[in-house]
PDB file of C-alpha atoms and ligand atoms in Angstrom:
ATOM      1  CA  UNK D   1    -313.107  48.877 -38.158  1.00 98.00           C
ATOM      2  CA  UNK D   2    -315.934  49.770 -40.496  1.00 98.00           C
ATOM      3  CA  UNK D   3    -319.516  50.543 -39.467  1.00 99.00           C
ATOM      4  CA  UNK D   4    -322.540  50.832 -41.755  1.00 99.00           C
ATOM      5  CA  UNK D   5    -325.412  53.243 -41.056  1.00 98.00           C
ATOM      6  CA  UNK D   6    -323.094  55.224 -38.801  1.00 98.00           C
ATOM      7  CA  UNK D   7    -324.438  58.730 -39.328  1.00 98.00           C
ATOM      8  CA  UNK D   8    -327.037  58.548 -36.561  1.00 98.00           C
ATOM      9  CA  UNK D   9    -328.483  56.306 -33.867  1.00 98.00           C
ATOM     10  CA  UNK D  10    -326.649  53.196 -32.658  1.00 98.00           C
ATOM     11  CA  UNK D  11    -324.173  53.216 -35.558  1.00 98.00           C
ATOM     12  CA  UNK D  12    -323.028  56.761 -34.863  1.00 98.00           C
ATOM     13  CA  UNK D  13    -322.708  56.166 -31.115  1.00 98.00           C
ATOM     14  CA  UNK D  14    -320.743  52.980 -31.854  1.00 98.00           C
ATOM     15  CA  UNK D  15    -318.328  54.867 -34.105  1.00 98.00           C
ATOM     16  CA  UNK D  16    -317.669  57.378 -31.333  1.00 98.00           C
ATOM     17  CA  UNK D  17    -317.356  54.683 -28.637  1.00 98.00           C
ATOM     18  CA  UNK D  18    -314.913  52.597 -30.692  1.00 98.00           C
ATOM     19  CA  UNK D  19    -312.872  55.676 -31.620  1.00 98.00           C
ATOM     20  CA  UNK D  20    -312.735  56.612 -27.932  1.00 98.00           C
ATOM     21  CA  UNK D  21    -311.211  53.149 -27.280  1.00 97.00           C
ATOM     22  CA  UNK D  22    -308.496  53.863 -29.848  1.00 96.00           C
ATOM     23  CA  UNK D  23    -309.952  52.216 -32.951  1.00 97.00           C
ATOM     24  CA  UNK D  24    -309.523  53.753 -36.376  1.00 97.00           C
ATOM     25  CA  UNK D  25    -313.110  53.837 -37.562  1.00 98.00           C
ATOM     26  CA  UNK D  26    -314.500  54.080 -41.089  1.00 98.00           C
ATOM     27  CA  UNK D  27    -318.048  55.361 -40.590  1.00 98.00           C
ATOM     28  CA  UNK D  28    -320.328  54.866 -43.586  1.00 99.00           C
ATOM     29  CA  UNK D  29    -323.872  55.984 -44.361  1.00 98.00           C
ATOM     30  CA  UNK D  30    -326.005  57.568 -47.084  1.00 98.00           C
ATOM     31  CA  UNK D  31    -326.337  60.834 -45.138  1.00 98.00           C
ATOM     32  CA  UNK D  32    -323.296  62.973 -46.030  1.00 98.00           C
ATOM     33  CA  UNK D  33    -324.228  65.928 -43.811  1.00 98.00           C
ATOM     34  CA  UNK D  34    -324.522  63.770 -40.694  1.00 98.00           C
ATOM     35  CA  UNK D  35    -321.311  61.928 -41.626  1.00 98.00           C
ATOM     36  CA  UNK D  36    -319.500  65.260 -41.883  1.00 98.00           C
ATOM     37  CA  UNK D  37    -320.650  66.266 -38.410  1.00 98.00           C
ATOM     38  CA  UNK D  38    -319.477  62.878 -37.103  1.00 98.00           C
ATOM     39  CA  UNK D  39    -316.021  63.319 -38.655  1.00 97.00           C
ATOM     40  CA  UNK D  40    -315.813  66.709 -36.961  1.00 97.00           C
ATOM     41  CA  UNK D  41    -316.425  65.055 -33.580  1.00 97.00           C
ATOM     42  CA  UNK D  42    -313.423  62.687 -33.596  1.00 95.00           C
ATOM     43  CA  UNK D  43    -310.167  62.857 -35.537  1.00 94.00           C
ATOM     44  CA  UNK D  44    -309.780  59.082 -35.926  1.00 94.00           C
ATOM     45  CA  UNK D  45    -313.151  58.670 -37.641  1.00 98.00           C
ATOM     46  CA  UNK D  46    -312.944  58.597 -41.431  1.00 98.00           C
ATOM     47  CA  UNK D  47    -316.286  58.925 -43.193  1.00 98.00           C
ATOM     48  CA  UNK D  48    -317.405  57.385 -46.478  1.00 98.00           C
ATOM     49  CA  UNK D  49    -320.698  57.719 -48.304  1.00 98.00           C
ATOM     50  CA  UNK D  50    -322.031  54.183 -48.736  1.00 98.00           C
ATOM     51  CA  UNK D  51    -325.427  52.843 -49.732  1.00 98.00           C
ATOM     52  CA  UNK D  52    -325.349  49.261 -48.477  1.00 98.00           C
ATOM     53  CA  UNK D  53    -328.069  48.374 -51.018  1.00 98.00           C
ATOM     54  CA  UNK D  54    -325.630  49.021 -53.889  1.00 98.00           C
ATOM     55  CA  UNK D  55    -323.427  46.104 -54.985  1.00 98.00           C
ATOM     56  CA  UNK D  56    -321.214  48.462 -56.973  1.00 98.00           C
ATOM     57  CA  UNK D  57    -320.725  50.945 -54.129  1.00 98.00           C
ATOM     58  CA  UNK D  58    -319.930  48.184 -51.626  1.00 98.00           C
ATOM     59  CA  UNK D  59    -317.432  46.545 -54.011  1.00 98.00           C
ATOM     60  CA  UNK D  60    -315.770  49.893 -54.797  1.00 98.00           C
ATOM     61  CA  UNK D  61    -315.315  50.752 -51.121  1.00 98.00           C
ATOM     62  CA  UNK D  62    -313.955  47.272 -50.328  1.00 98.00           C
ATOM     63  CA  UNK D  63    -311.448  47.590 -53.175  1.00 98.00           C
ATOM     64  CA  UNK D  64    -309.911  50.757 -51.733  1.00 97.00           C
ATOM     65  CA  UNK D  65    -310.099  49.855 -48.014  1.00 98.00           C
ATOM     66  CA  UNK D  66    -307.257  48.108 -46.174  1.00 97.00           C
ATOM     67  CA  UNK D  67    -308.182  44.803 -44.514  1.00 97.00           C
ATOM     68  CA  UNK D  68    -310.500  45.332 -41.556  1.00 98.00           C
ATOM     69  CA  UNK D  69    -310.111  43.962 -38.037  1.00 97.00           C
ATOM     70  CA  UNK D  70    -313.819  44.402 -37.458  1.00 98.00           C
ATOM     71  CA  UNK D  71    -316.961  45.003 -39.481  1.00 98.00           C
ATOM     72  CA  UNK D  72    -320.182  46.178 -37.832  1.00 99.00           C
ATOM     73  CA  UNK D  73    -323.136  45.702 -40.179  1.00 99.00           C
ATOM     74  CA  UNK D  74    -325.553  48.049 -38.439  1.00 99.00           C
ATOM     75  CA  UNK D  75    -327.858  49.181 -41.268  1.00 98.00           C
ATOM     76  CA  UNK D  76    -331.485  48.183 -40.923  1.00 98.00           C
ATOM     77  CA  UNK D  77    -335.039  49.502 -40.952  1.00 98.00           C
ATOM     78  CA  UNK D  78    -338.393  48.779 -39.323  1.00 97.00           C
ATOM     79  CA  UNK D  79    -341.414  48.126 -41.530  1.00 97.00           C
ATOM     80  CA  UNK D  80    -344.546  48.284 -39.425  1.00 94.00           C
ATOM     81  CA  UNK D  81    -347.392  45.793 -39.683  1.00 96.00           C
ATOM     82  CA  UNK D  82    -348.685  42.250 -39.506  1.00 98.00           C
ATOM     83  CA  UNK D  83    -348.342  39.771 -42.360  1.00 98.00           C
ATOM     84  CA  UNK D  84    -351.628  41.018 -43.877  1.00 98.00           C
ATOM     85  CA  UNK D  85    -350.539  44.644 -43.623  1.00 98.00           C
ATOM     86  CA  UNK D  86    -346.959  44.278 -44.854  1.00 97.00           C
ATOM     87  CA  UNK D  87    -346.698  45.124 -48.557  1.00 97.00           C
ATOM     88  CA  UNK D  88    -344.515  43.080 -50.857  1.00 98.00           C
ATOM     89  CA  UNK D  89    -342.444  46.227 -51.447  1.00 98.00           C
ATOM     90  CA  UNK D  90    -341.852  46.644 -47.692  1.00 98.00           C
ATOM     91  CA  UNK D  91    -340.978  42.948 -47.378  1.00 98.00           C
ATOM     92  CA  UNK D  92    -338.448  43.157 -50.227  1.00 98.00           C
ATOM     93  CA  UNK D  93    -336.933  46.434 -49.022  1.00 98.00           C
ATOM     94  CA  UNK D  94    -336.624  45.065 -45.476  1.00 98.00           C
ATOM     95  CA  UNK D  95    -334.816  41.950 -46.669  1.00 98.00           C
ATOM     96  CA  UNK D  96    -332.535  43.945 -48.968  1.00 98.00           C
ATOM     97  CA  UNK D  97    -331.532  46.542 -46.363  1.00 98.00           C
ATOM     98  CA  UNK D  98    -331.573  44.365 -43.239  1.00 98.00           C
ATOM     99  CA  UNK D  99    -330.183  41.078 -44.569  1.00 99.00           C
ATOM    100  CA  UNK D 100    -328.844  41.148 -48.120  1.00 98.00           C
ATOM    101  CA  UNK D 101    -326.750  44.218 -47.277  1.00 98.00           C
ATOM    102  CA  UNK D 102    -324.889  41.998 -44.794  1.00 98.00           C
ATOM    103  CA  UNK D 103    -324.407  39.289 -47.430  1.00 98.00           C
ATOM    104  CA  UNK D 104    -323.060  42.000 -49.787  1.00 98.00           C
ATOM    105  CA  UNK D 105    -320.779  43.615 -47.213  1.00 98.00           C
ATOM    106  CA  UNK D 106    -319.454  40.318 -45.916  1.00 98.00           C
ATOM    107  CA  UNK D 107    -318.661  38.921 -49.361  1.00 98.00           C
ATOM    108  CA  UNK D 108    -316.858  42.152 -50.264  1.00 98.00           C
ATOM    109  CA  UNK D 109    -314.797  42.591 -47.081  1.00 98.00           C
ATOM    110  CA  UNK D 110    -314.342  39.025 -45.789  1.00 98.00           C
ATOM    111  CA  UNK D 111    -311.522  37.784 -48.088  1.00 98.00           C
ATOM    112  CA  UNK D 112    -309.115  40.518 -46.925  1.00 97.00           C
ATOM    113  CA  UNK D 113    -310.224  40.052 -43.300  1.00 98.00           C
ATOM    114  CA  UNK D 114    -309.500  36.310 -43.503  1.00 97.00           C
ATOM    115  CA  UNK D 115    -306.074  36.978 -45.014  1.00 95.00           C
ATOM    116  CA  UNK D 116    -305.395  39.380 -42.161  1.00 94.00           C
ATOM    117  CA  UNK D 117    -306.507  36.850 -39.558  1.00 93.00           C
ATOM    118  CA  UNK D 118    -304.190  34.242 -41.108  1.00 90.00           C
ATOM    119  CA  UNK D 119    -301.094  36.447 -41.272  1.00 85.00           C
ATOM    120  CA  UNK D 120    -301.658  37.981 -37.830  1.00 77.00           C
ATOM    121  CA  UNK D 121    -302.676  34.687 -36.263  1.00 67.00           C
ATOM    122  CA  UNK D 122    -305.385  36.644 -34.514  1.00 71.00           C
ATOM    123  CA  UNK D 123    -309.089  37.027 -34.735  1.00 84.00           C
ATOM    124  CA  UNK D 124    -311.155  39.340 -36.877  1.00 96.00           C
ATOM    125  CA  UNK D 125    -314.720  40.122 -35.917  1.00 98.00           C
ATOM    126  CA  UNK D 126    -318.029  40.639 -37.677  1.00 98.00           C
ATOM    127  CA  UNK D 127    -320.931  42.095 -35.699  1.00 98.00           C
ATOM    128  CA  UNK D 128    -324.342  41.885 -37.324  1.00 99.00           C
ATOM    129  CA  UNK D 129    -327.190  44.009 -36.037  1.00 98.00           C
ATOM    130  CA  UNK D 130    -330.177  41.809 -35.206  1.00 99.00           C
ATOM    131  CA  UNK D 131    -332.774  42.574 -32.519  1.00 98.00           C
ATOM    132  CA  UNK D 132    -334.650  40.975 -29.632  1.00 98.00           C
ATOM    133  CA  UNK D 133    -337.510  41.044 -32.188  1.00 98.00           C
ATOM    134  CA  UNK D 134    -336.370  38.091 -34.291  1.00 98.00           C
ATOM    135  CA  UNK D 135    -336.147  34.345 -33.683  1.00 97.00           C
ATOM    136  CA  UNK D 136    -335.701  35.324 -30.013  1.00 98.00           C
ATOM    137  CA  UNK D 137    -339.124  36.874 -29.398  1.00 98.00           C
ATOM    138  CA  UNK D 138    -342.164  37.789 -31.459  1.00 98.00           C
ATOM    139  CA  UNK D 139    -343.662  41.278 -31.323  1.00 96.00           C
ATOM    140  CA  UNK D 140    -346.936  42.546 -32.790  1.00 96.00           C
ATOM    141  CA  UNK D 141    -346.660  44.458 -36.068  1.00 95.00           C
ATOM    142  CA  UNK D 142    -343.107  43.361 -36.729  1.00 97.00           C
ATOM    143  CA  UNK D 143    -343.697  40.718 -39.417  1.00 98.00           C
ATOM    144  CA  UNK D 144    -341.035  41.738 -41.955  1.00 98.00           C
ATOM    145  CA  UNK D 145    -338.738  43.152 -39.284  1.00 98.00           C
ATOM    146  CA  UNK D 146    -338.789  40.036 -37.093  1.00 98.00           C
ATOM    147  CA  UNK D 147    -338.299  37.801 -40.127  1.00 98.00           C
ATOM    148  CA  UNK D 148    -335.275  39.781 -41.317  1.00 98.00           C
ATOM    149  CA  UNK D 149    -333.645  39.900 -37.911  1.00 98.00           C
ATOM    150  CA  UNK D 150    -334.138  36.136 -37.499  1.00 98.00           C
ATOM    151  CA  UNK D 151    -332.396  35.773 -40.868  1.00 99.00           C
ATOM    152  CA  UNK D 152    -329.532  37.941 -39.596  1.00 99.00           C
ATOM    153  CA  UNK D 153    -329.064  35.535 -36.688  1.00 99.00           C
ATOM    154  CA  UNK D 154    -329.002  32.578 -39.084  1.00 98.00           C
ATOM    155  CA  UNK D 155    -326.503  34.294 -41.365  1.00 98.00           C
ATOM    156  CA  UNK D 156    -324.310  35.150 -38.384  1.00 98.00           C
ATOM    157  CA  UNK D 157    -324.278  31.593 -37.063  1.00 98.00           C
ATOM    158  CA  UNK D 158    -323.373  30.238 -40.507  1.00 98.00           C
ATOM    159  CA  UNK D 159    -320.446  32.672 -40.743  1.00 98.00           C
ATOM    160  CA  UNK D 160    -319.285  31.689 -37.273  1.00 97.00           C
ATOM    161  CA  UNK D 161    -319.446  27.983 -38.172  1.00 98.00           C
ATOM    162  CA  UNK D 162    -317.734  28.341 -41.548  1.00 98.00           C
ATOM    163  CA  UNK D 163    -314.814  30.484 -40.370  1.00 97.00           C
ATOM    164  CA  UNK D 164    -314.197  29.597 -36.729  1.00 96.00           C
ATOM    165  CA  UNK D 165    -310.961  27.789 -37.629  1.00 95.00           C
ATOM    166  CA  UNK D 166    -309.835  30.674 -39.846  1.00 96.00           C
ATOM    167  CA  UNK D 167    -309.812  33.193 -37.004  1.00 95.00           C
ATOM    168  CA  UNK D 168    -313.067  34.938 -37.870  1.00 96.00           C
ATOM    169  CA  UNK D 169    -315.659  35.518 -35.173  1.00 97.00           C
ATOM    170  CA  UNK D 170    -319.231  36.528 -35.994  1.00 98.00           C
ATOM    171  CA  UNK D 171    -321.860  37.567 -33.478  1.00 98.00           C
ATOM    172  CA  UNK D 172    -325.336  39.053 -33.622  1.00 99.00           C
ATOM    173  CA  UNK D 173    -326.218  42.033 -31.448  1.00 98.00           C
ATOM    174  CA  UNK D 174    -329.827  42.013 -30.226  1.00 98.00           C
ATOM    175  CA  UNK D 175    -330.885  45.265 -28.584  1.00 98.00           C
ATOM    176  CA  UNK D 176    -334.169  46.009 -26.873  1.00 97.00           C
ATOM    177  CA  UNK D 177    -335.932  49.268 -27.716  1.00 96.00           C
ATOM    178  CA  UNK D 178    -333.357  52.014 -28.118  1.00 97.00           C
ATOM    179  CA  UNK D 179    -334.070  55.744 -28.133  1.00 97.00           C
ATOM    180  CA  UNK D 180    -332.796  56.720 -31.600  1.00 96.00           C
ATOM    181  CA  UNK D 181    -334.032  59.051 -34.354  1.00 95.00           C
ATOM    182  CA  UNK D 182    -335.779  56.147 -36.092  1.00 93.00           C
ATOM    183  CA  UNK D 183    -337.624  55.172 -32.893  1.00 94.00           C
ATOM    184  CA  UNK D 184    -338.658  58.816 -32.428  1.00 96.00           C
ATOM    185  CA  UNK D 185    -339.991  58.697 -36.002  1.00 94.00           C
ATOM    186  CA  UNK D 186    -342.040  55.569 -35.236  1.00 92.00           C
ATOM    187  CA  UNK D 187    -343.458  57.208 -32.101  1.00 95.00           C
ATOM    188  CA  UNK D 188    -344.273  60.459 -33.949  1.00 95.00           C
ATOM    189  CA  UNK D 189    -346.064  58.640 -36.767  1.00 92.00           C
ATOM    190  CA  UNK D 190    -348.336  56.654 -34.397  1.00 92.00           C
ATOM    191  CA  UNK D 191    -352.006  57.632 -34.153  1.00 92.00           C
ATOM    192  CA  UNK D 192    -351.399  58.621 -30.516  1.00 95.00           C
ATOM    193  CA  UNK D 193    -347.676  59.406 -30.065  1.00 95.00           C
ATOM    194  CA  UNK D 194    -347.914  59.898 -26.281  1.00 95.00           C
ATOM    195  CA  UNK D 195    -349.528  56.485 -25.846  1.00 95.00           C
ATOM    196  CA  UNK D 196    -347.080  54.922 -28.331  1.00 94.00           C
ATOM    197  CA  UNK D 197    -344.116  56.064 -26.239  1.00 95.00           C
ATOM    198  CA  UNK D 198    -345.788  54.772 -23.060  1.00 95.00           C
ATOM    199  CA  UNK D 199    -346.375  51.408 -24.781  1.00 94.00           C
ATOM    200  CA  UNK D 200    -342.716  51.107 -25.836  1.00 93.00           C
ATOM    201  CA  UNK D 201    -341.608  51.884 -22.266  1.00 95.00           C
ATOM    202  CA  UNK D 202    -344.215  49.548 -20.728  1.00 93.00           C
ATOM    203  CA  UNK D 203    -342.677  46.512 -22.420  1.00 90.00           C
ATOM    204  CA  UNK D 204    -339.274  47.308 -20.882  1.00 93.00           C
ATOM    205  CA  UNK D 205    -339.106  45.713 -17.381  1.00 95.00           C
ATOM    206  CA  UNK D 206    -336.476  48.261 -16.339  1.00 96.00           C
ATOM    207  CA  UNK D 207    -339.072  50.964 -16.959  1.00 96.00           C
ATOM    208  CA  UNK D 208    -337.172  52.910 -19.587  1.00 97.00           C
ATOM    209  CA  UNK D 209    -335.955  52.776 -23.157  1.00 97.00           C
ATOM    210  CA  UNK D 210    -332.321  51.935 -23.803  1.00 97.00           C
ATOM    211  CA  UNK D 211    -330.016  54.791 -24.671  1.00 98.00           C
ATOM    212  CA  UNK D 212    -327.411  54.294 -27.387  1.00 98.00           C
ATOM    213  CA  UNK D 213    -324.751  54.285 -24.679  1.00 98.00           C
ATOM    214  CA  UNK D 214    -326.415  51.221 -23.117  1.00 98.00           C
ATOM    215  CA  UNK D 215    -325.664  49.381 -26.378  1.00 98.00           C
ATOM    216  CA  UNK D 216    -322.225  50.646 -27.416  1.00 98.00           C
ATOM    217  CA  UNK D 217    -320.173  48.832 -24.725  1.00 98.00           C
ATOM    218  CA  UNK D 218    -321.300  45.543 -26.284  1.00 98.00           C
ATOM    219  CA  UNK D 219    -320.174  46.760 -29.720  1.00 98.00           C
ATOM    220  CA  UNK D 220    -316.768  47.730 -28.316  1.00 98.00           C
ATOM    221  CA  UNK D 221    -316.492  44.339 -26.606  1.00 98.00           C
ATOM    222  CA  UNK D 222    -317.457  42.322 -29.694  1.00 98.00           C
ATOM    223  CA  UNK D 223    -315.129  44.309 -31.957  1.00 98.00           C
ATOM    224  CA  UNK D 224    -312.172  43.892 -29.622  1.00 96.00           C
ATOM    225  CA  UNK D 225    -309.961  40.967 -28.646  1.00 94.00           C
ATOM    226  CA  UNK D 226    -311.637  41.034 -25.223  1.00 95.00           C
ATOM    227  CA  UNK D 227    -314.315  38.886 -26.886  1.00 96.00           C
ATOM    228  CA  UNK D 228    -311.774  36.529 -28.491  1.00 94.00           C
ATOM    229  CA  UNK D 229    -313.555  33.355 -27.231  1.00 95.00           C
ATOM    230  CA  UNK D 230    -317.055  34.535 -28.240  1.00 97.00           C
ATOM    231  CA  UNK D 231    -318.472  33.516 -31.596  1.00 97.00           C
ATOM    232  CA  UNK D 232    -321.797  32.511 -33.115  1.00 98.00           C
ATOM    233  CA  UNK D 233    -323.753  34.147 -30.310  1.00 98.00           C
ATOM    234  CA  UNK D 234    -326.816  36.352 -30.059  1.00 98.00           C
ATOM    235  CA  UNK D 235    -325.904  39.016 -27.513  1.00 98.00           C
ATOM    236  CA  UNK D 236    -329.038  40.483 -25.939  1.00 98.00           C
ATOM    237  CA  UNK D 237    -328.933  43.986 -24.473  1.00 98.00           C
ATOM    238  CA  UNK D 238    -332.647  44.333 -23.821  1.00 97.00           C
ATOM    239  CA  UNK D 239    -333.194  45.637 -20.289  1.00 96.00           C
ATOM    240  CA  UNK D 240    -334.767  42.353 -19.249  1.00 96.00           C
ATOM    241  CA  UNK D 241    -337.503  42.009 -21.884  1.00 96.00           C
ATOM    242  CA  UNK D 242    -336.594  38.381 -22.543  1.00 96.00           C
ATOM    243  CA  UNK D 243    -336.096  37.318 -18.922  1.00 95.00           C
TER     244      UNK D 243
HETATM  245  P1  NAD J 301    -331.569  54.979 -37.218  1.00 96.50           P
HETATM  246  O1  NAD J 301    -332.753  54.486 -37.986  1.00 96.50           O
HETATM  247  O2  NAD J 301    -331.766  56.064 -36.224  1.00 96.50           O
HETATM  248  O3  NAD J 301    -330.442  55.372 -38.270  1.00 96.50           O
HETATM  249  C1  NAD J 301    -330.327  54.604 -39.396  1.00 96.50           C
HETATM  250  C2  NAD J 301    -329.192  55.104 -40.261  1.00 96.50           C
HETATM  251  O4  NAD J 301    -329.202  54.230 -41.404  1.00 96.50           O
HETATM  252  C3  NAD J 301    -329.368  56.524 -40.781  1.00 96.50           C
HETATM  253  O5  NAD J 301    -328.200  57.268 -40.536  1.00 96.50           O
HETATM  254  C4  NAD J 301    -329.609  56.318 -42.284  1.00 96.50           C
HETATM  255  O6  NAD J 301    -329.100  57.371 -43.082  1.00 96.50           O
HETATM  256  C5  NAD J 301    -328.878  55.017 -42.531  1.00 96.50           C
HETATM  257  N1  NAD J 301    -329.302  54.311 -43.740  1.00 96.50           N
HETATM  258  C6  NAD J 301    -330.558  54.157 -44.205  1.00 96.50           C
HETATM  259  N2  NAD J 301    -330.537  53.496 -45.371  1.00 96.50           N
HETATM  260  C7  NAD J 301    -329.233  53.212 -45.635  1.00 96.50           C
HETATM  261  C8  NAD J 301    -328.580  52.553 -46.706  1.00 96.50           C
HETATM  262  N3  NAD J 301    -329.261  52.064 -47.757  1.00 96.50           N
HETATM  263  N4  NAD J 301    -327.234  52.432 -46.658  1.00 96.50           N
HETATM  264  C9  NAD J 301    -326.537  52.932 -45.615  1.00 96.50           C
HETATM  265  N5  NAD J 301    -327.096  53.579 -44.580  1.00 96.50           N
HETATM  266  C10 NAD J 301    -328.441  53.721 -44.607  1.00 96.50           C
HETATM  267  O7  NAD J 301    -330.881  53.744 -36.571  1.00 96.50           O
HETATM  268  P2  NAD J 301    -331.088  52.913 -35.240  1.00 96.50           P
HETATM  269  O8  NAD J 301    -332.469  53.021 -34.670  1.00 96.50           O
HETATM  270  O9  NAD J 301    -329.908  53.212 -34.410  1.00 96.50           O
HETATM  271  O10 NAD J 301    -330.987  51.412 -35.827  1.00 96.50           O
HETATM  272  C11 NAD J 301    -329.754  50.925 -36.287  1.00 96.50           C
HETATM  273  C12 NAD J 301    -329.851  49.432 -36.349  1.00 96.50           C
HETATM  274  O11 NAD J 301    -330.199  48.916 -35.068  1.00 96.50           O
HETATM  275  C13 NAD J 301    -330.905  48.890 -37.320  1.00 96.50           C
HETATM  276  O12 NAD J 301    -330.426  47.713 -37.939  1.00 96.50           O
HETATM  277  C14 NAD J 301    -332.056  48.554 -36.393  1.00 96.50           C
HETATM  278  O13 NAD J 301    -332.910  47.552 -36.920  1.00 96.50           O
HETATM  279  C15 NAD J 301    -331.306  48.057 -35.184  1.00 96.50           C
HETATM  280  N6  NAD J 301    -332.077  48.074 -33.952  1.00 96.50           N
HETATM  281  C16 NAD J 301    -332.613  49.242 -33.511  1.00 96.50           C
HETATM  282  C17 NAD J 301    -333.376  49.232 -32.347  1.00 96.50           C
HETATM  283  C18 NAD J 301    -334.023  50.503 -31.830  1.00 96.50           C
HETATM  284  O14 NAD J 301    -334.902  50.391 -30.959  1.00 96.50           O
HETATM  285  N7  NAD J 301    -333.635  51.675 -32.299  1.00 96.50           N
HETATM  286  C19 NAD J 301    -333.561  48.043 -31.623  1.00 96.50           C
HETATM  287  C20 NAD J 301    -332.970  46.872 -32.098  1.00 96.50           C
HETATM  288  C21 NAD J 301    -332.217  46.905 -33.269  1.00 96.50           C
END
């Protein structure tokens, strides 16, 4: 399988969890140093430098990669702010990194995946990283973010509908608030970081943030044949926020 944004956070933990289950993982990211440390952690993880915002880089990697069983489009970013605070640049960057990257990756890797599904008479799986902050639930200061993650869910459902008979499954993963380097960055850049962390925890009914290992079992499940009858779904792993 191939994972984008796999050098840190949920992507990295997913690469390690899938490798631990026996998958051969191609972990991609723009951070070579972190990729190198990931490759050193598990012998069946191959690393590739990949900027998912580059059409040329995505096409070049697809051209030299054998057909995938599973693709986890994990790359994404949070732009803070309401509609009046979100700049046009942040809006465009959010849509390019969070949504168009998935369009790019899917168009590049899907033809070989479909051919594989046909010859193996089995299913291939695409997992797109969405969020509970999306069409599922609105959150303050998440204008661009929520809009992009809602778009990810729409893209995922269209893929599921178009290719269900061809043996392709597509599902959207919707985590709650996960303790990752990017979340730590958001907390550190708040006016009052201590209060910001308390606020993130306060919206989690289970009273804590998710860890990456709360999320990775769902990635393993969706990538594997254990989820063979699951497609077009938004899988929430949110500690009860949306109860
Ligand atoms: P993170 O922000 O800690 O790590 C992001 C990784 O993306 C980094 O390794 C970075 O180098 C890489 N990256 C940045 N730009 C890239 C590009 N152009 N091409 C390829 N890689 C690039 O990650 P995280 O917090 O684990 O988030 C991963 C995904 O999960 C994102 O899509 C995010 O929206 C989603 N998500 C996160 C949370 C959370 O609370 N952390 C909750 C729900 C969904």
